[in-house]
GROMACS .gro file of C-alpha atoms in nm:
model
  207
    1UNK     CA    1 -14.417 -12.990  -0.498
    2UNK     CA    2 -14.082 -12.895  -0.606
    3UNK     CA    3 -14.066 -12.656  -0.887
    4UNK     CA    4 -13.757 -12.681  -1.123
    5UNK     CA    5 -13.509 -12.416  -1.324
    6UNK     CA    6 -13.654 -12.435  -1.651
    7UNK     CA    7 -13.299 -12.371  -1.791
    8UNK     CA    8 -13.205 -12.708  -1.685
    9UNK     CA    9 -13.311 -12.835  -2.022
   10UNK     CA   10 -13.164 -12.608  -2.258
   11UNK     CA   11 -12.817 -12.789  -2.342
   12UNK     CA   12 -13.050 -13.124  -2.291
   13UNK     CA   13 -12.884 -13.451  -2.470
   14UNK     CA   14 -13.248 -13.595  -2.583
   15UNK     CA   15 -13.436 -13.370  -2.816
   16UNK     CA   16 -13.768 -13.562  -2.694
   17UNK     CA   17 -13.873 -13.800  -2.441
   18UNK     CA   18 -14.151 -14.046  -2.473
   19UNK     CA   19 -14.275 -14.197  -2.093
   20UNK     CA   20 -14.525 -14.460  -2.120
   21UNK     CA   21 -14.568 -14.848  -2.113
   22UNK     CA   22 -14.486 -14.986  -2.447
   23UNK     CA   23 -14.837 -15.068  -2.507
   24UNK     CA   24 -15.085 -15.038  -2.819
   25UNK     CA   25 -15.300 -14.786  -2.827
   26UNK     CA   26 -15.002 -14.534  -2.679
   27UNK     CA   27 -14.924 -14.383  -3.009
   28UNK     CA   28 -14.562 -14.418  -2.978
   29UNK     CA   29 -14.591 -14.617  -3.371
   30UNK     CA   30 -14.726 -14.270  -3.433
   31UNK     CA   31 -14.440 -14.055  -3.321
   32UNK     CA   32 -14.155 -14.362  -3.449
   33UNK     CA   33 -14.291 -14.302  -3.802
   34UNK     CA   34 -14.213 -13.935  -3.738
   35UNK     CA   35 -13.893 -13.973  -3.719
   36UNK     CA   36 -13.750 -13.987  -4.045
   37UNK     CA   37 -13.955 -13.664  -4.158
   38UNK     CA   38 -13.802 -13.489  -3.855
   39UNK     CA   39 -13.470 -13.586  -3.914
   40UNK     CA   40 -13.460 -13.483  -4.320
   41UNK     CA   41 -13.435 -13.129  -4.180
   42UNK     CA   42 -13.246 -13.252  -3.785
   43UNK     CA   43 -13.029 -13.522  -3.866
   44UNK     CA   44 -12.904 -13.528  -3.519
   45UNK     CA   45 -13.241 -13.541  -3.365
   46UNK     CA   46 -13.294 -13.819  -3.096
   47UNK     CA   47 -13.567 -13.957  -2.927
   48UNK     CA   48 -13.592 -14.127  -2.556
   49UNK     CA   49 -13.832 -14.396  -2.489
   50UNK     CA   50 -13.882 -14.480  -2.122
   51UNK     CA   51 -14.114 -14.765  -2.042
   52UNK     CA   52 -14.178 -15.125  -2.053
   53UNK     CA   53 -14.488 -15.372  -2.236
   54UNK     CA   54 -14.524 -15.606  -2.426
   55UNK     CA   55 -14.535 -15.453  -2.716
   56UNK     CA   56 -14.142 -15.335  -2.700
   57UNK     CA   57 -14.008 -15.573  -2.960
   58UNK     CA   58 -14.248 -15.484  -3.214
   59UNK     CA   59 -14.185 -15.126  -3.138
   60UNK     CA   60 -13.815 -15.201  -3.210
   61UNK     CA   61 -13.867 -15.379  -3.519
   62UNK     CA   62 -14.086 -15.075  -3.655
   63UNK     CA   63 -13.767 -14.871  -3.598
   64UNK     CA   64 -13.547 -15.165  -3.767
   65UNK     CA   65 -13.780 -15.087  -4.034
   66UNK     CA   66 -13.799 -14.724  -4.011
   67UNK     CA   67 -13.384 -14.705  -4.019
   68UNK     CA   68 -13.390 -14.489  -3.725
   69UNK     CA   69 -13.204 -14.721  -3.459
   70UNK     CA   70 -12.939 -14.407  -3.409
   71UNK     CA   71 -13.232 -14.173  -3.342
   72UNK     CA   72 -13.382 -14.398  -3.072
   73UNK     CA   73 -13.300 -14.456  -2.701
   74UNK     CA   74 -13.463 -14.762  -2.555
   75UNK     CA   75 -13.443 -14.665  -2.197
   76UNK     CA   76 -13.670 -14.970  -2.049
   77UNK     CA   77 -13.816 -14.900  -1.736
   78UNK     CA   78 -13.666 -14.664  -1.510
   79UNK     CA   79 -13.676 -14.554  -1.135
   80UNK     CA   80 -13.819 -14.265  -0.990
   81UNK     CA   81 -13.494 -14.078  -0.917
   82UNK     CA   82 -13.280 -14.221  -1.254
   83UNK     CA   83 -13.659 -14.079  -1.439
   84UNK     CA   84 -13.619 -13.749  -1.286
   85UNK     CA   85 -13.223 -13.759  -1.474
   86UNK     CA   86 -13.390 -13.826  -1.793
   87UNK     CA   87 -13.641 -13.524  -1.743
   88UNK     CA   88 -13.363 -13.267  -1.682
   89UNK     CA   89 -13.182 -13.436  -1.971
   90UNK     CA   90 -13.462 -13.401  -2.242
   91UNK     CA   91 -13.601 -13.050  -2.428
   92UNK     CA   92 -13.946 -13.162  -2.527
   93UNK     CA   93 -14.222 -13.400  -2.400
   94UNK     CA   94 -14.435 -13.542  -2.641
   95UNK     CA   95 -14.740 -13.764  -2.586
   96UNK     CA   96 -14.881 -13.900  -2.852
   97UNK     CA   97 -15.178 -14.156  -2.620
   98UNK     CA   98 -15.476 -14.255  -2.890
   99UNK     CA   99 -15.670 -14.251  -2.566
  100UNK     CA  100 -15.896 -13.971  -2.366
  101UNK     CA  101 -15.677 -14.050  -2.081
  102UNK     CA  102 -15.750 -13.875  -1.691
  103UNK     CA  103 -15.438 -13.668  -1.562
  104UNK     CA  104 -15.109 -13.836  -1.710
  105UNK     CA  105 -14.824 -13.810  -1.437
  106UNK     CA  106 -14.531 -13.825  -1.702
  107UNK     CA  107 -14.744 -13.534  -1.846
  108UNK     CA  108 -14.765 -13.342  -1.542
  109UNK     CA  109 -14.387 -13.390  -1.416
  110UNK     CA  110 -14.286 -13.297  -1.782
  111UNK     CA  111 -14.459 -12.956  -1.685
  112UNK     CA  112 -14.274 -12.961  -1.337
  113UNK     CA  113 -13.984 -12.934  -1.536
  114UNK     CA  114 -14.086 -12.705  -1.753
  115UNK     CA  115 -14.072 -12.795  -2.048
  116UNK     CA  116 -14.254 -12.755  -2.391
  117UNK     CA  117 -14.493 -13.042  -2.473
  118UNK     CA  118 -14.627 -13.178  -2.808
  119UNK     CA  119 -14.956 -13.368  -2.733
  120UNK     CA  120 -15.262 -13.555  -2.857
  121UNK     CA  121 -15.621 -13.431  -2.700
  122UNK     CA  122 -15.623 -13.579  -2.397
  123UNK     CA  123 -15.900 -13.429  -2.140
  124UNK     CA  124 -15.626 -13.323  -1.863
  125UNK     CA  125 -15.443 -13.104  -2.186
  126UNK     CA  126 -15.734 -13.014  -2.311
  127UNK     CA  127 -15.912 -12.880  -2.011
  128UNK     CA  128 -15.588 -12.697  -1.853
  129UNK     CA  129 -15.357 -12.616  -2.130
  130UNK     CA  130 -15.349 -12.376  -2.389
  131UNK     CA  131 -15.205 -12.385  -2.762
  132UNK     CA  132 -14.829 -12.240  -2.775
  133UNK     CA  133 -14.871 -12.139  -2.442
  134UNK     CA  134 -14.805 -12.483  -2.266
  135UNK     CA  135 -14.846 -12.716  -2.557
  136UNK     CA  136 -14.869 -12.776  -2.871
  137UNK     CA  137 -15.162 -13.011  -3.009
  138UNK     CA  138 -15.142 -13.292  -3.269
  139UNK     CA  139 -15.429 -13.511  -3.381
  140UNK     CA  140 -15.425 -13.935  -3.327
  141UNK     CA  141 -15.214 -14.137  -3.575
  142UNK     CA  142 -15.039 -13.851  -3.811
  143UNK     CA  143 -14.697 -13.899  -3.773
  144UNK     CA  144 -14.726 -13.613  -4.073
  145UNK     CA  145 -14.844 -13.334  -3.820
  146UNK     CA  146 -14.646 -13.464  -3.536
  147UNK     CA  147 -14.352 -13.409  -3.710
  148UNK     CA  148 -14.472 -13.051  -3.844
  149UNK     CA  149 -14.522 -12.967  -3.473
  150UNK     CA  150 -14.175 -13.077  -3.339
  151UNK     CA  151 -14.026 -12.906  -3.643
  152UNK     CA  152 -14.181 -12.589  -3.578
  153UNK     CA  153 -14.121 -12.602  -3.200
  154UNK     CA  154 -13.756 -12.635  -3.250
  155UNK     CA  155 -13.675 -12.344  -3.488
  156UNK     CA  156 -13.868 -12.130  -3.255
  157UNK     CA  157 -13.691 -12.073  -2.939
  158UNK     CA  158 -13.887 -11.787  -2.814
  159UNK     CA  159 -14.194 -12.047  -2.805
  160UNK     CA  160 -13.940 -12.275  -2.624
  161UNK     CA  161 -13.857 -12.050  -2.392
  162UNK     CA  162 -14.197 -11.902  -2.304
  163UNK     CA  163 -14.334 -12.264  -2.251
  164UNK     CA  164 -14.094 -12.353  -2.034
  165UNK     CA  165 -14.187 -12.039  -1.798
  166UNK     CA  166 -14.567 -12.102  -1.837
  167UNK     CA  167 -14.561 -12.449  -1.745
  168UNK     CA  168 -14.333 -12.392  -1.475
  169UNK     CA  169 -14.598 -12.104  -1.340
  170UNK     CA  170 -14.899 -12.321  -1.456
  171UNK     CA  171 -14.750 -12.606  -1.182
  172UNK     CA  172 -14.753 -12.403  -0.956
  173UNK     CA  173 -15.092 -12.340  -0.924
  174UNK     CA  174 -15.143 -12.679  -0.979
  175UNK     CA  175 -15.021 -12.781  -0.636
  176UNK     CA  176 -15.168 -13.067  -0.418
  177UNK     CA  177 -15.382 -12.799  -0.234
  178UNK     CA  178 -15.549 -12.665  -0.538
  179UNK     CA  179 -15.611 -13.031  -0.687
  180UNK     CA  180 -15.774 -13.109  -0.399
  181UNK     CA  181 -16.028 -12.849  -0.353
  182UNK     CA  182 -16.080 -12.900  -0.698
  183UNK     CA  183 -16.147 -13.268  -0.617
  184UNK     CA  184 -16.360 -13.144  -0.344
  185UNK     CA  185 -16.577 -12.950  -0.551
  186UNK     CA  186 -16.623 -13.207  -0.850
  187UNK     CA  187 -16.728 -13.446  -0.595
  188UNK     CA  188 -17.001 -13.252  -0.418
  189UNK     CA  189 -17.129 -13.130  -0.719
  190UNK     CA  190 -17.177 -13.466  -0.807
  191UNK     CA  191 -17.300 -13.583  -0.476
  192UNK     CA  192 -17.582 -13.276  -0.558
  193UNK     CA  193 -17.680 -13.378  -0.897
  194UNK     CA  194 -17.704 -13.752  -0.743
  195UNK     CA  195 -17.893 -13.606  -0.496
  196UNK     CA  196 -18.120 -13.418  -0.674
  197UNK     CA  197 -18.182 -13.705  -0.905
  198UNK     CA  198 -18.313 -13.921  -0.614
  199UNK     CA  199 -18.501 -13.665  -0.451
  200UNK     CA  200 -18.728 -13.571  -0.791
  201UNK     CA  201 -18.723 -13.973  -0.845
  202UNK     CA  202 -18.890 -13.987  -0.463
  203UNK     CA  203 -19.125 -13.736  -0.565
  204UNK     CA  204 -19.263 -13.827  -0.912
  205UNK     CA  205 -19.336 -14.188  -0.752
  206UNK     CA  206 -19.499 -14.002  -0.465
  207UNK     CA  207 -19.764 -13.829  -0.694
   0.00000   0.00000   0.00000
């Protein structure tokens, strides 16, 4: 993998960036009715939404709604290369999924960049990242906390900073090698337990 300058970000044009099909059950309602608590205190603040579904134009009316069309960047969806632009060109990640979700990969090139994520409980944050270390967590549908957590994250640069340096480092051991022998060792240990399930199945019908 390539590991980036976690500087890139720091004069970044998009406060956040949102990467996800525009469906329901993404949270991104969640994080639009944010908005206008985060920008009482950051009236500048913008967010960049990268992603198609079919639940875009409702997404854009809740904004309408919301009055927070100059705070919003409709990006649509975006190629590999032009996605990578929008990375270097955005401070903080934020994920807001209402689901458990595996190992998001606009998660995990968000920490290839390094930089600071906000994000709900998925298992992949959960079991690998730590609390203003990496990330910082926010609960399903509270706009209220995820707008606490953005607010906080901002006036504190020296948590800025340091996530962008841990998630850079925490990548790195994260590389294709390590996944897969961690792979490698989920799947035998399953392949034992399945195993040993058979084998004491074989010998209670034996007796």
């Amino acid at each position: 993998a390539e590991f980036k300058d976690s500087s890139e970000n720091i004069n970044a044009q998009n406060d956040a960036l949102f990467v996800s099909r525009r469906e329901y059950g993404k949270g991104l309602e969640d994080l639009l009715q944010a908005i206008p608590l985060i920008v009482e205190t950051y009236p500048s603040f913008v967010l960049a939404v990268a992603g198609s579904g079919r639940a875009l134009n409702q997404y854009k009316e809740l904004a309408d709604e919301l009055k927070i069309q100059l705070h919003v960047r409709w990006l649509g969806h975006i190629q590999n290369e032009e996605l990578k632009n929008v990375f270097k060109e955005s401070k903080i990640f934020v994920f807001t999924s209402h689901f458990p979700e595996g190992m998001p990969m606009s998660m995990v090139e968000a920490l290839l960049y390094g930089m600071p994520v906000i994000t709900t409980k998925t298992r992949f944050a959960v079991s690998y990242l730590k609390e203003e270390q990496n990330v910082l967590f926010i609960e399903r549908h509270d706009a209220q906390q995820i707008a606490q957590k953005f607010l906080y994250l901002i006036d504190n640069i020296t948590i800025q900073t340091k996530m962008r340096k841990e998630n850079i480092d925490f990548i790195r051991q994260f590389s294709q090698e390590k996944v897969g022998n961690e792979f490698s060792k989920v799947y035998f240990q399953m392949l034992h337990k399945k195993s040993t399930k058979i084998l004491r199945k074989d010998i209670t019908s034996n007796n």
